[in-house]
Amino acid sequence: MMKNILLLLLLTLQFSGAGAQGSGVWKVAMGDTIPDFGFTLKNAGDSVKISNYRGKVVLINFFATWCGPCRAELPRIQREIWNVYKNNPRFALFIFGREEGWDKLNAFVQQKKFSFPLLADPERQIFSRFADTFIPRNVVIDETGKVIYQSVGYDKTEFEKLLVLLKGSLEHK
């Protein structure tokens, strides 16, 4: 009986991530300055640094093509964030495919008809600066390079908080 209770408790803890591939621990805390890192914008394209985007509100999303909660969140990012703010000069969006290469990402974008920038992170070099496990993840960085929002998993209520934060940060200045 005790063994069954322990197993049930462990299963409950494992699956309590509310739409996430777990809940996870952040390596960068709220209010921290984002660690600088470089990445490639397009397949064999230009390399940039995240510090190049100081002065902008930056949303970073980590996902994988196989992740169910990620696949539920990405269409909302397209409709409610990218389509709304893509022409705002004070906004940048970077969606990194954790452990995903360009070939898989290009096929995924074509299949889903996304127009936002999807970027490869095949070795978790960028993801590992923020966490060790669990996706989807969102990070919002303010104009000074400080983390002002973080979320793990896809939850409709939490996504609404992200939308309110972006609207307040981008439309009222």
Coordinates of N, CA, C and O in Angstrom, one line a residue:
M1 N 0.8 -1.2 0.0 CA 0.0 0.0 0.0 C 0.9 1.3 0.0 O 0.6 2.2 -0.8
M2 N 1.9 1.3 0.9 CA 2.8 2.4 0.9 C 3.5 2.6 -0.4 O 3.7 3.8 -0.8
K3 N 3.9 1.5 -1.0 CA 4.6 1.6 -2.3 C 3.7 2.2 -3.3 O 4.2 3.0 -4.1
N4 N 2.4 1.9 -3.4 CA 1.5 2.5 -4.3 C 1.3 4.0 -4.1 O 1.2 4.7 -5.0
I5 N 1.2 4.4 -2.9 CA 1.1 5.8 -2.5 C 2.3 6.6 -3.0 O 2.2 7.6 -3.6
L6 N 3.5 6.0 -2.7 CA 4.7 6.6 -3.1 C 4.8 6.8 -4.7 O 5.2 7.8 -5.2
L7 N 4.4 5.7 -5.4 CA 4.4 5.8 -6.8 C 3.4 6.8 -7.4 O 3.7 7.6 -8.3
L8 N 2.2 6.9 -6.8 CA 1.2 7.9 -7.2 C 1.8 9.3 -6.9 O 1.6 10.2 -7.7
L9 N 2.4 9.5 -5.8 CA 3.0 10.8 -5.5 C 4.1 11.2 -6.5 O 4.1 12.3 -7.0
L10 N 4.9 10.3 -6.8 CA 6.0 10.5 -7.8 C 5.4 10.8 -9.2 O 5.9 11.8 -9.9
L11 N 4.4 10.1 -9.6 CA 3.8 10.4 -10.9 C 3.1 11.7 -10.9 O 3.1 12.5 -11.9
T12 N 2.4 12.1 -9.8 CA 1.8 13.4 -9.7 C 2.8 14.5 -9.8 O 2.6 15.5 -10.5
L13 N 3.9 14.4 -9.1 CA 5.0 15.4 -9.2 C 5.5 15.5 -10.6 O 5.8 16.6 -11.1
Q14 N 5.7 14.4 -11.3 CA 6.3 14.4 -12.6 C 5.4 15.0 -13.6 O 5.9 15.7 -14.5
F15 N 4.1 14.9 -13.5 CA 3.2 15.4 -14.5 C 2.5 16.6 -14.1 O 1.5 17.0 -14.7
S16 N 3.0 17.4 -13.1 CA 2.3 18.5 -12.6 C 2.7 19.8 -13.3 O 2.4 20.9 -12.9
G17 N 3.3 19.7 -14.5 CA 3.9 20.9 -15.2 C 2.9 21.7 -16.0 O 3.2 22.5 -16.7
A18 N 1.6 21.4 -15.9 CA 0.5 22.2 -16.5 C 0.8 22.6 -17.9 O 1.1 23.7 -18.2
G19 N 0.8 21.6 -18.8 CA 1.1 21.9 -20.2 C 2.5 22.1 -20.6 O 2.8 22.6 -21.6
A20 N 3.4 21.7 -19.7 CA 4.8 21.8 -20.0 C 5.4 20.4 -20.2 O 4.9 19.4 -19.7
Q21 N 6.6 20.4 -20.8 CA 7.3 19.1 -20.8 C 8.1 19.2 -19.4 O 9.3 19.2 -19.4
G22 N 7.4 19.4 -18.3 CA 8.0 19.6 -17.0 C 7.9 21.0 -16.5 O 7.2 21.8 -17.1
S23 N 8.5 21.3 -15.3 CA 8.4 22.6 -14.8 C 9.7 23.3 -14.8 O 9.8 24.5 -15.1
G24 N 10.8 22.7 -14.4 CA 12.1 23.2 -14.6 C 12.5 24.3 -13.7 O 11.8 25.1 -13.1
V25 N 13.8 24.5 -13.6 CA 14.5 25.6 -12.9 C 15.2 26.5 -13.8 O 15.7 26.1 -14.8
W26 N 15.1 27.8 -13.6 CA 15.7 28.8 -14.4 C 17.1 29.1 -14.0 O 17.4 29.1 -12.8
K27 N 18.0 29.3 -14.9 CA 19.4 29.6 -14.6 C 19.6 31.2 -14.6 O 20.6 31.7 -14.1
V28 N 18.6 31.9 -15.2 CA 18.6 33.3 -15.2 C 17.4 33.8 -14.4 O 16.2 33.3 -14.8
A29 N 17.5 34.6 -13.4 CA 16.4 35.0 -12.6 C 15.8 36.2 -13.1 O 16.4 37.0 -13.8
M30 N 14.5 36.5 -12.7 CA 13.8 37.7 -13.0 C 14.7 38.9 -12.5 O 15.3 38.8 -11.4
G31 N 14.8 39.9 -13.3 CA 15.6 41.1 -13.0 C 17.1 40.9 -13.3 O 17.8 41.9 -13.3
D32 N 17.6 39.7 -13.6 CA 19.0 39.6 -14.1 C 19.2 40.1 -15.5 O 18.2 40.2 -16.3
T33 N 20.4 40.6 -15.7 CA 20.8 40.9 -17.1 C 21.0 39.7 -17.9 O 21.6 38.7 -17.4
I34 N 20.5 39.6 -19.1 CA 20.6 38.4 -19.9 C 22.0 38.2 -20.2 O 22.8 39.1 -20.5
P35 N 22.5 36.9 -20.2 CA 23.9 36.6 -20.6 C 24.0 36.8 -22.1 O 23.1 36.5 -22.9
D36 N 25.1 37.4 -22.5 CA 25.2 37.7 -24.0 C 25.6 36.3 -24.7 O 26.3 35.5 -24.1
F37 N 25.0 36.2 -25.8 CA 25.3 35.0 -26.6 C 25.1 35.3 -28.1 O 24.3 36.2 -28.4
G38 N 25.7 34.6 -28.9 CA 25.6 34.7 -30.4 C 24.7 33.6 -31.0 O 24.6 32.5 -30.4
F39 N 24.1 33.9 -32.1 CA 23.3 32.9 -32.8 C 23.2 33.3 -34.3 O 23.5 34.4 -34.7
T40 N 22.8 32.3 -35.1 CA 22.7 32.5 -36.5 C 21.2 32.8 -36.8 O 20.3 32.0 -36.4
L41 N 21.0 33.8 -37.6 CA 19.6 34.2 -37.9 C 18.9 33.3 -38.9 O 17.8 33.1 -38.9
K42 N 19.7 32.9 -39.9 CA 19.1 32.0 -41.0 C 20.0 30.9 -41.3 O 21.2 31.0 -40.9
N43 N 19.5 29.9 -41.9 CA 20.4 28.8 -42.4 C 21.6 29.3 -43.2 O 21.4 29.9 -44.2
A44 N 22.8 29.2 -42.6 CA 24.0 29.7 -43.2 C 24.0 31.2 -43.3 O 24.6 31.8 -44.2
G45 N 23.3 31.9 -42.4 CA 23.1 33.3 -42.5 C 24.0 34.1 -41.6 O 25.0 33.6 -41.1
D46 N 23.5 35.3 -41.3 CA 24.3 36.2 -40.4 C 24.3 35.8 -39.0 O 23.3 35.3 -38.5
S47 N 25.4 36.0 -38.3 CA 25.5 35.7 -36.9 C 25.3 37.1 -36.2 O 25.9 38.1 -36.7
V48 N 24.6 37.0 -35.1 CA 24.4 38.2 -34.3 C 24.6 37.9 -32.8 O 24.7 36.7 -32.5
K49 N 24.5 38.9 -32.0 CA 24.6 38.7 -30.6 C 23.3 39.3 -30.0 O 22.7 40.2 -30.5
I50 N 22.8 38.7 -28.9 CA 21.6 39.1 -28.3 C 21.8 40.6 -27.8 O 20.8 41.4 -27.8
S51 N 23.0 40.9 -27.4 CA 23.3 42.3 -27.0 C 23.0 43.3 -28.1 O 22.8 44.5 -27.8
N52 N 23.0 42.9 -29.4 CA 22.7 43.8 -30.5 C 21.3 44.3 -30.4 O 20.9 45.3 -31.1
Y53 N 20.4 43.7 -29.6 CA 19.0 44.0 -29.5 C 18.7 44.8 -28.3 O 17.5 45.0 -28.0
R54 N 19.7 45.4 -27.6 CA 19.4 46.3 -26.5 C 18.7 47.5 -27.1 O 18.9 47.9 -28.2
G55 N 17.7 48.0 -26.3 CA 16.9 49.1 -26.8 C 15.6 48.5 -27.3 O 14.7 49.3 -27.7
K56 N 15.4 47.2 -27.4 CA 14.2 46.6 -27.9 C 13.7 45.7 -26.8 O 14.4 45.2 -25.9
V57 N 12.4 45.4 -26.8 CA 11.8 44.4 -26.0 C 11.9 43.1 -26.8 O 11.5 43.0 -28.0
V58 N 12.5 42.1 -26.2 CA 12.8 40.8 -26.9 C 12.1 39.7 -26.2 O 12.2 39.5 -25.0
L59 N 11.4 38.9 -27.1 CA 10.8 37.7 -26.6 C 11.6 36.5 -27.2 O 11.8 36.4 -28.4
I60 N 12.0 35.7 -26.3 CA 12.7 34.5 -26.7 C 11.8 33.3 -26.3 O 11.3 33.2 -25.2
N61 N 11.6 32.4 -27.2 CA 10.8 31.2 -27.0 C 11.7 30.0 -27.3 O 12.4 30.0 -28.3
F62 N 11.6 29.0 -26.5 CA 12.3 27.7 -26.7 C 11.2 26.6 -26.9 O 10.3 26.5 -26.1
F63 N 11.3 25.8 -28.0 CA 10.4 24.8 -28.3 C 11.1 23.7 -29.0 O 12.3 23.7 -29.3
A64 N 10.3 22.6 -29.3 CA 10.7 21.5 -30.1 C 9.6 21.1 -31.0 O 8.4 21.2 -30.6
T65 N 9.9 20.6 -32.2 CA 8.8 20.3 -33.2 C 8.0 19.1 -32.7 O 6.8 19.0 -33.0
W66 N 8.5 18.3 -31.8 CA 7.8 17.1 -31.3 C 7.0 17.4 -30.0 O 6.2 16.6 -29.6
C67 N 7.1 18.6 -29.5 CA 6.5 19.0 -28.2 C 5.0 19.4 -28.4 O 4.8 20.4 -29.0
G68 N 4.1 18.7 -27.8 CA 2.7 19.0 -27.9 C 2.3 20.4 -27.4 O 1.7 21.2 -28.1
P69 N 2.7 20.7 -26.2 CA 2.4 22.1 -25.7 C 3.0 23.2 -26.5 O 2.4 24.3 -26.7
C70 N 4.2 22.9 -27.0 CA 4.9 23.9 -27.9 C 4.0 24.1 -29.2 O 3.8 25.2 -29.6
R71 N 3.6 23.0 -29.7 CA 2.8 23.1 -31.0 C 1.4 23.8 -30.7 O 0.9 24.3 -31.7
A72 N 0.9 23.7 -29.5 CA -0.3 24.5 -29.2 C 0.0 26.0 -29.0 O -0.8 26.8 -29.4
E73 N 1.2 26.3 -28.5 CA 1.5 27.7 -28.2 C 1.9 28.5 -29.5 O 1.6 29.7 -29.6
L74 N 2.7 27.8 -30.4 CA 3.2 28.5 -31.5 C 2.2 29.2 -32.4 O 2.4 30.4 -32.9
P75 N 1.0 28.6 -32.7 CA 0.1 29.4 -33.5 C -0.4 30.7 -32.8 O -0.7 31.7 -33.5
R76 N -0.5 30.7 -31.5 CA -0.9 31.9 -30.8 C 0.3 32.9 -30.9 O 0.0 34.1 -31.0
I77 N 1.5 32.5 -30.8 CA 2.6 33.4 -31.0 C 2.5 34.0 -32.3 O 2.7 35.2 -32.5
Q78 N 2.2 33.2 -33.4 CA 2.1 33.8 -34.7 C 1.0 34.8 -34.8 O 1.2 35.9 -35.2
R79 N -0.2 34.5 -34.4 CA -1.4 35.3 -34.5 C -1.3 36.6 -33.5 O -1.6 37.7 -34.0
E80 N -1.1 36.3 -32.3 CA -1.3 37.3 -31.2 C 0.0 38.1 -30.9 O -0.1 39.1 -30.2
I81 N 1.1 37.6 -31.3 CA 2.4 38.4 -31.0 C 3.0 38.8 -32.3 O 3.2 40.0 -32.6
W82 N 3.5 37.9 -33.1 CA 4.2 38.2 -34.3 C 3.4 39.1 -35.3 O 3.9 40.1 -35.7
N83 N 2.2 38.7 -35.6 CA 1.3 39.4 -36.5 C 1.1 40.8 -36.0 O 0.9 41.8 -36.8
V84 N 1.0 41.0 -34.7 CA 0.7 42.3 -34.0 C 2.0 43.2 -34.0 O 1.9 44.4 -34.3
Y85 N 3.1 42.6 -33.6 CA 4.3 43.5 -33.3 C 5.5 43.3 -34.3 O 6.5 44.0 -34.1
K86 N 5.4 42.5 -35.3 CA 6.5 42.3 -36.2 C 7.0 43.6 -36.9 O 8.2 43.7 -37.2
N87 N 6.2 44.6 -37.0 CA 6.6 45.8 -37.6 C 7.0 46.9 -36.6 O 7.3 48.0 -37.0
N88 N 6.9 46.6 -35.3 CA 7.3 47.5 -34.3 C 8.8 47.5 -34.2 O 9.4 46.5 -33.9
P89 N 9.5 48.7 -34.4 CA 10.9 48.7 -34.4 C 11.5 48.5 -33.0 O 12.7 48.3 -32.8
R90 N 10.7 48.5 -32.0 CA 11.1 48.3 -30.6 C 10.9 46.8 -30.1 O 11.1 46.5 -28.9
F91 N 10.6 45.9 -31.1 CA 10.3 44.5 -30.7 C 11.2 43.6 -31.5 O 11.4 43.8 -32.7
A92 N 11.6 42.5 -30.9 CA 12.3 41.4 -31.6 C 11.8 40.1 -31.0 O 11.5 40.0 -29.8
L93 N 11.7 39.1 -31.9 CA 11.2 37.8 -31.5 C 12.2 36.7 -32.0 O 12.5 36.8 -33.2
F94 N 12.6 35.8 -31.1 CA 13.5 34.7 -31.5 C 12.9 33.4 -30.9 O 12.8 33.3 -29.7
I95 N 12.6 32.5 -31.8 CA 12.1 31.2 -31.4 C 13.2 30.2 -31.7 O 13.5 30.0 -32.9
F96 N 13.7 29.6 -30.7 CA 14.8 28.6 -30.9 C 14.3 27.2 -30.8 O 13.6 26.8 -29.8
G97 N 14.6 26.4 -31.8 CA 14.3 25.0 -31.8 C 15.3 24.2 -31.0 O 16.4 24.0 -31.5
R98 N 15.0 23.8 -29.8 CA 15.9 23.1 -28.9 C 16.2 21.7 -29.5 O 15.3 20.9 -29.8
E99 N 17.5 21.4 -29.8 CA 17.9 20.2 -30.4 C 17.4 20.0 -31.8 O 17.2 18.9 -32.3
E100 N 17.1 21.1 -32.5 CA 16.5 21.0 -33.8 C 17.5 21.7 -34.8 O 18.0 22.8 -34.5
G101 N 17.7 21.0 -35.9 CA 18.6 21.6 -37.0 C 17.8 22.3 -38.0 O 16.6 22.3 -38.0
W102 N 18.5 23.0 -38.9 CA 17.8 23.8 -39.9 C 16.9 23.0 -40.8 O 15.8 23.5 -41.2
D103 N 17.3 21.8 -41.2 CA 16.5 21.1 -42.2 C 15.1 20.8 -41.6 O 14.1 21.0 -42.2
K104 N 15.1 20.3 -40.3 CA 13.8 20.0 -39.6 C 13.0 21.3 -39.4 O 11.8 21.3 -39.6
L105 N 13.7 22.4 -39.0 CA 13.0 23.6 -38.8 C 12.4 24.2 -40.0 O 11.2 24.7 -40.1
N106 N 13.1 24.2 -41.1 CA 12.6 24.7 -42.4 C 11.4 23.9 -42.9 O 10.4 24.5 -43.3
A107 N 11.4 22.6 -42.7 CA 10.3 21.8 -43.1 C 9.1 22.1 -42.2 O 7.9 22.2 -42.7
F108 N 9.3 22.3 -40.9 CA 8.3 22.6 -39.9 C 7.6 23.9 -40.3 O 6.4 24.0 -40.3
V109 N 8.4 24.9 -40.5 CA 7.9 26.2 -40.9 C 7.0 26.2 -42.2 O 5.9 26.7 -42.2
Q110 N 7.5 25.5 -43.1 CA 6.8 25.3 -44.4 C 5.5 24.6 -44.2 O 4.4 25.0 -44.7
Q111 N 5.5 23.5 -43.4 CA 4.3 22.8 -43.1 C 3.3 23.6 -42.3 O 2.1 23.6 -42.6
K112 N 3.7 24.3 -41.3 CA 2.8 25.1 -40.4 C 2.5 26.5 -40.9 O 1.7 27.2 -40.4
K113 N 3.3 26.9 -41.9 CA 3.1 28.3 -42.5 C 3.3 29.4 -41.5 O 2.7 30.4 -41.6
F114 N 4.3 29.2 -40.7 CA 4.7 30.3 -39.7 C 5.6 31.3 -40.5 O 6.4 30.9 -41.3
S115 N 5.5 32.6 -40.1 CA 6.3 33.6 -40.7 C 7.3 34.2 -39.7 O 8.1 35.0 -40.1
F116 N 7.2 33.8 -38.5 CA 8.2 34.4 -37.5 C 9.5 33.7 -37.6 O 9.6 32.6 -38.2
P117 N 10.6 34.3 -37.1 CA 11.9 33.7 -37.2 C 12.1 32.5 -36.3 O 12.0 32.6 -35.1
L118 N 12.3 31.3 -36.9 CA 12.6 30.1 -36.2 C 14.1 29.9 -36.3 O 14.6 30.0 -37.4
L119 N 14.8 29.6 -35.2 CA 16.3 29.5 -35.2 C 16.7 28.1 -34.6 O 16.1 27.6 -33.7
A120 N 17.8 27.6 -35.2 CA 18.3 26.3 -34.8 C 19.1 26.4 -33.5 O 19.9 27.4 -33.4
D121 N 18.9 25.5 -32.6 CA 19.8 25.4 -31.4 C 20.0 23.9 -31.2 O 19.6 23.3 -30.2
P122 N 20.7 23.3 -32.2 CA 20.9 21.8 -32.2 C 21.6 21.2 -31.0 O 21.4 20.1 -30.6
E123 N 22.5 22.0 -30.5 CA 23.4 21.5 -29.4 C 22.9 22.0 -28.0 O 23.7 21.9 -27.0
R124 N 21.8 22.7 -28.0 CA 21.3 23.4 -26.7 C 22.2 24.5 -26.2 O 22.3 24.8 -25.1
Q125 N 23.0 25.0 -27.1 CA 24.0 26.0 -26.6 C 23.3 27.3 -26.1 O 23.8 27.9 -25.1
I126 N 22.2 27.6 -26.7 CA 21.4 28.8 -26.2 C 20.5 28.4 -25.0 O 20.5 29.0 -24.0
F127 N 19.7 27.3 -25.3 CA 18.8 26.9 -24.2 C 19.5 26.6 -22.9 O 19.0 27.0 -21.8
S128 N 20.7 26.1 -22.9 CA 21.4 25.7 -21.7 C 21.8 27.0 -20.9 O 22.2 26.8 -19.7
R129 N 21.8 28.1 -21.5 CA 22.1 29.4 -20.7 C 20.9 29.7 -19.8 O 21.1 30.5 -18.9
F130 N 19.7 29.2 -20.2 CA 18.5 29.5 -19.4 C 18.0 28.4 -18.5 O 17.5 28.6 -17.5
A131 N 18.2 27.1 -19.0 CA 17.6 26.0 -18.2 C 18.3 24.7 -18.7 O 19.0 24.7 -19.7
D132 N 18.1 23.6 -18.0 CA 18.6 22.3 -18.4 C 17.5 21.5 -19.1 O 17.8 20.7 -19.9
T133 N 16.2 21.7 -18.6 CA 15.2 20.8 -19.1 C 13.9 21.7 -19.3 O 13.8 22.8 -18.8
F134 N 12.9 21.0 -19.9 CA 11.5 21.5 -19.9 C 11.2 22.6 -20.9 O 11.8 23.7 -20.8
I135 N 10.3 22.4 -21.8 CA 9.8 23.3 -22.8 C 8.3 23.2 -22.9 O 7.8 22.2 -22.5
P136 N 7.6 24.1 -23.5 CA 8.1 25.4 -24.0 C 8.5 26.4 -22.9 O 8.0 26.2 -21.7
R137 N 9.4 27.3 -23.2 CA 9.8 28.4 -22.3 C 9.7 29.7 -23.0 O 10.1 29.8 -24.2
N138 N 9.3 30.7 -22.3 CA 9.3 32.1 -22.8 C 10.1 33.0 -21.9 O 10.0 32.9 -20.6
V139 N 10.9 33.9 -22.5 CA 11.6 34.9 -21.7 C 11.4 36.2 -22.4 O 11.6 36.3 -23.6
V140 N 11.1 37.2 -21.6 CA 11.0 38.6 -22.2 C 12.1 39.4 -21.5 O 12.3 39.4 -20.3
I141 N 12.8 40.1 -22.4 CA 13.9 41.0 -22.0 C 13.5 42.4 -22.3 O 13.1 42.7 -23.4
D142 N 13.7 43.3 -21.3 CA 13.4 44.7 -21.6 C 14.5 45.4 -22.3 O 15.5 44.8 -22.7
E143 N 14.3 46.7 -22.6 CA 15.2 47.5 -23.4 C 16.6 47.6 -22.8 O 17.6 47.8 -23.5
T144 N 16.7 47.4 -21.5 CA 18.1 47.4 -20.9 C 18.8 46.1 -20.8 O 19.9 46.0 -20.3
G145 N 18.1 45.0 -21.3 CA 18.7 43.7 -21.2 C 18.4 42.9 -20.0 O 18.9 41.8 -19.8
K146 N 17.4 43.4 -19.2 CA 17.0 42.6 -18.0 C 15.8 41.7 -18.3 O 14.9 42.1 -19.0
V147 N 15.8 40.6 -17.6 CA 14.6 39.6 -17.7 C 13.5 40.2 -16.9 O 13.6 40.5 -15.8
I148 N 12.3 40.4 -17.6 CA 11.1 40.9 -17.0 C 10.0 39.9 -17.0 O 8.9 40.2 -16.4
Y149 N 10.2 38.8 -17.6 CA 9.1 37.8 -17.6 C 9.7 36.4 -18.0 O 10.6 36.3 -18.8
Q150 N 9.2 35.4 -17.4 CA 9.6 34.0 -17.7 C 8.4 33.1 -17.5 O 7.6 33.3 -16.6
S151 N 8.3 32.1 -18.4 CA 7.2 31.1 -18.2 C 7.7 29.8 -18.7 O 8.6 29.7 -19.6
V152 N 7.2 28.7 -18.1 CA 7.5 27.3 -18.5 C 6.2 26.6 -18.8 O 5.3 26.7 -18.0
G153 N 6.1 26.0 -19.9 CA 4.9 25.3 -20.3 C 3.9 26.2 -21.1 O 4.2 27.4 -21.2
Y154 N 2.9 25.6 -21.6 CA 1.9 26.4 -22.3 C 0.6 26.3 -21.4 O 0.0 25.3 -21.2
D155 N 0.2 27.5 -20.9 CA -1.1 27.6 -20.2 C -1.8 28.8 -20.7 O -1.2 29.9 -20.8
K156 N -3.1 28.7 -21.0 CA -3.8 29.8 -21.6 C -3.8 31.1 -20.7 O -3.6 32.2 -21.2
T157 N -3.9 30.9 -19.4 CA -3.9 32.0 -18.5 C -2.6 32.7 -18.5 O -2.4 33.9 -18.5
E158 N -1.5 31.9 -18.4 CA -0.2 32.4 -18.4 C 0.2 33.2 -19.7 O 0.8 34.2 -19.7
F159 N -0.3 32.6 -20.8 CA -0.1 33.2 -22.1 C -0.8 34.6 -22.2 O -0.2 35.6 -22.7
E160 N -1.9 34.7 -21.5 CA -2.6 36.0 -21.5 C -1.7 37.1 -20.7 O -1.7 38.2 -21.1
K161 N -1.1 36.6 -19.7 CA -0.2 37.5 -18.9 C 1.0 38.0 -19.8 O 1.3 39.2 -19.7
L162 N 1.5 37.1 -20.6 CA 2.5 37.5 -21.6 C 2.0 38.5 -22.5 O 2.7 39.5 -22.8
L163 N 0.8 38.3 -23.1 CA 0.2 39.3 -24.0 C 0.1 40.7 -23.4 O 0.4 41.7 -24.0
V164 N -0.4 40.7 -22.1 CA -0.6 42.0 -21.4 C 0.7 42.7 -21.2 O 0.9 43.9 -21.4
L165 N 1.7 41.9 -20.8 CA 3.1 42.5 -20.6 C 3.6 43.1 -21.9 O 4.1 44.2 -21.9
L166 N 3.5 42.3 -23.0 CA 4.0 42.9 -24.2 C 3.3 44.1 -24.7 O 3.9 45.1 -25.1
K167 N 2.0 44.1 -24.5 CA 1.2 45.3 -24.9 C 1.6 46.5 -24.1 O 1.8 47.6 -24.6
G168 N 1.7 46.3 -22.8 CA 2.1 47.4 -21.9 C 3.6 47.9 -22.2 O 3.8 49.1 -22.2
S169 N 4.4 47.0 -22.6 CA 5.8 47.4 -22.9 C 6.0 48.0 -24.2 O 6.9 48.8 -24.4
L170 N 5.1 47.7 -25.2 CA 5.3 48.1 -26.6 C 4.4 49.2 -27.1 O 4.7 49.9 -28.0
E171 N 3.2 49.3 -26.5 CA 2.2 50.2 -27.0 C 2.1 51.5 -26.2 O 1.4 52.4 -26.6
H172 N 2.7 51.6 -25.0 CA 2.5 52.7 -24.2 C 3.7 53.6 -24.0 O 3.9 54.2 -23.0
K173 N 4.6 53.6 -25.0 CA 5.8 54.4 -24.9 C 6.0 55.3 -26.1 O 5.5 55.0 -27.2

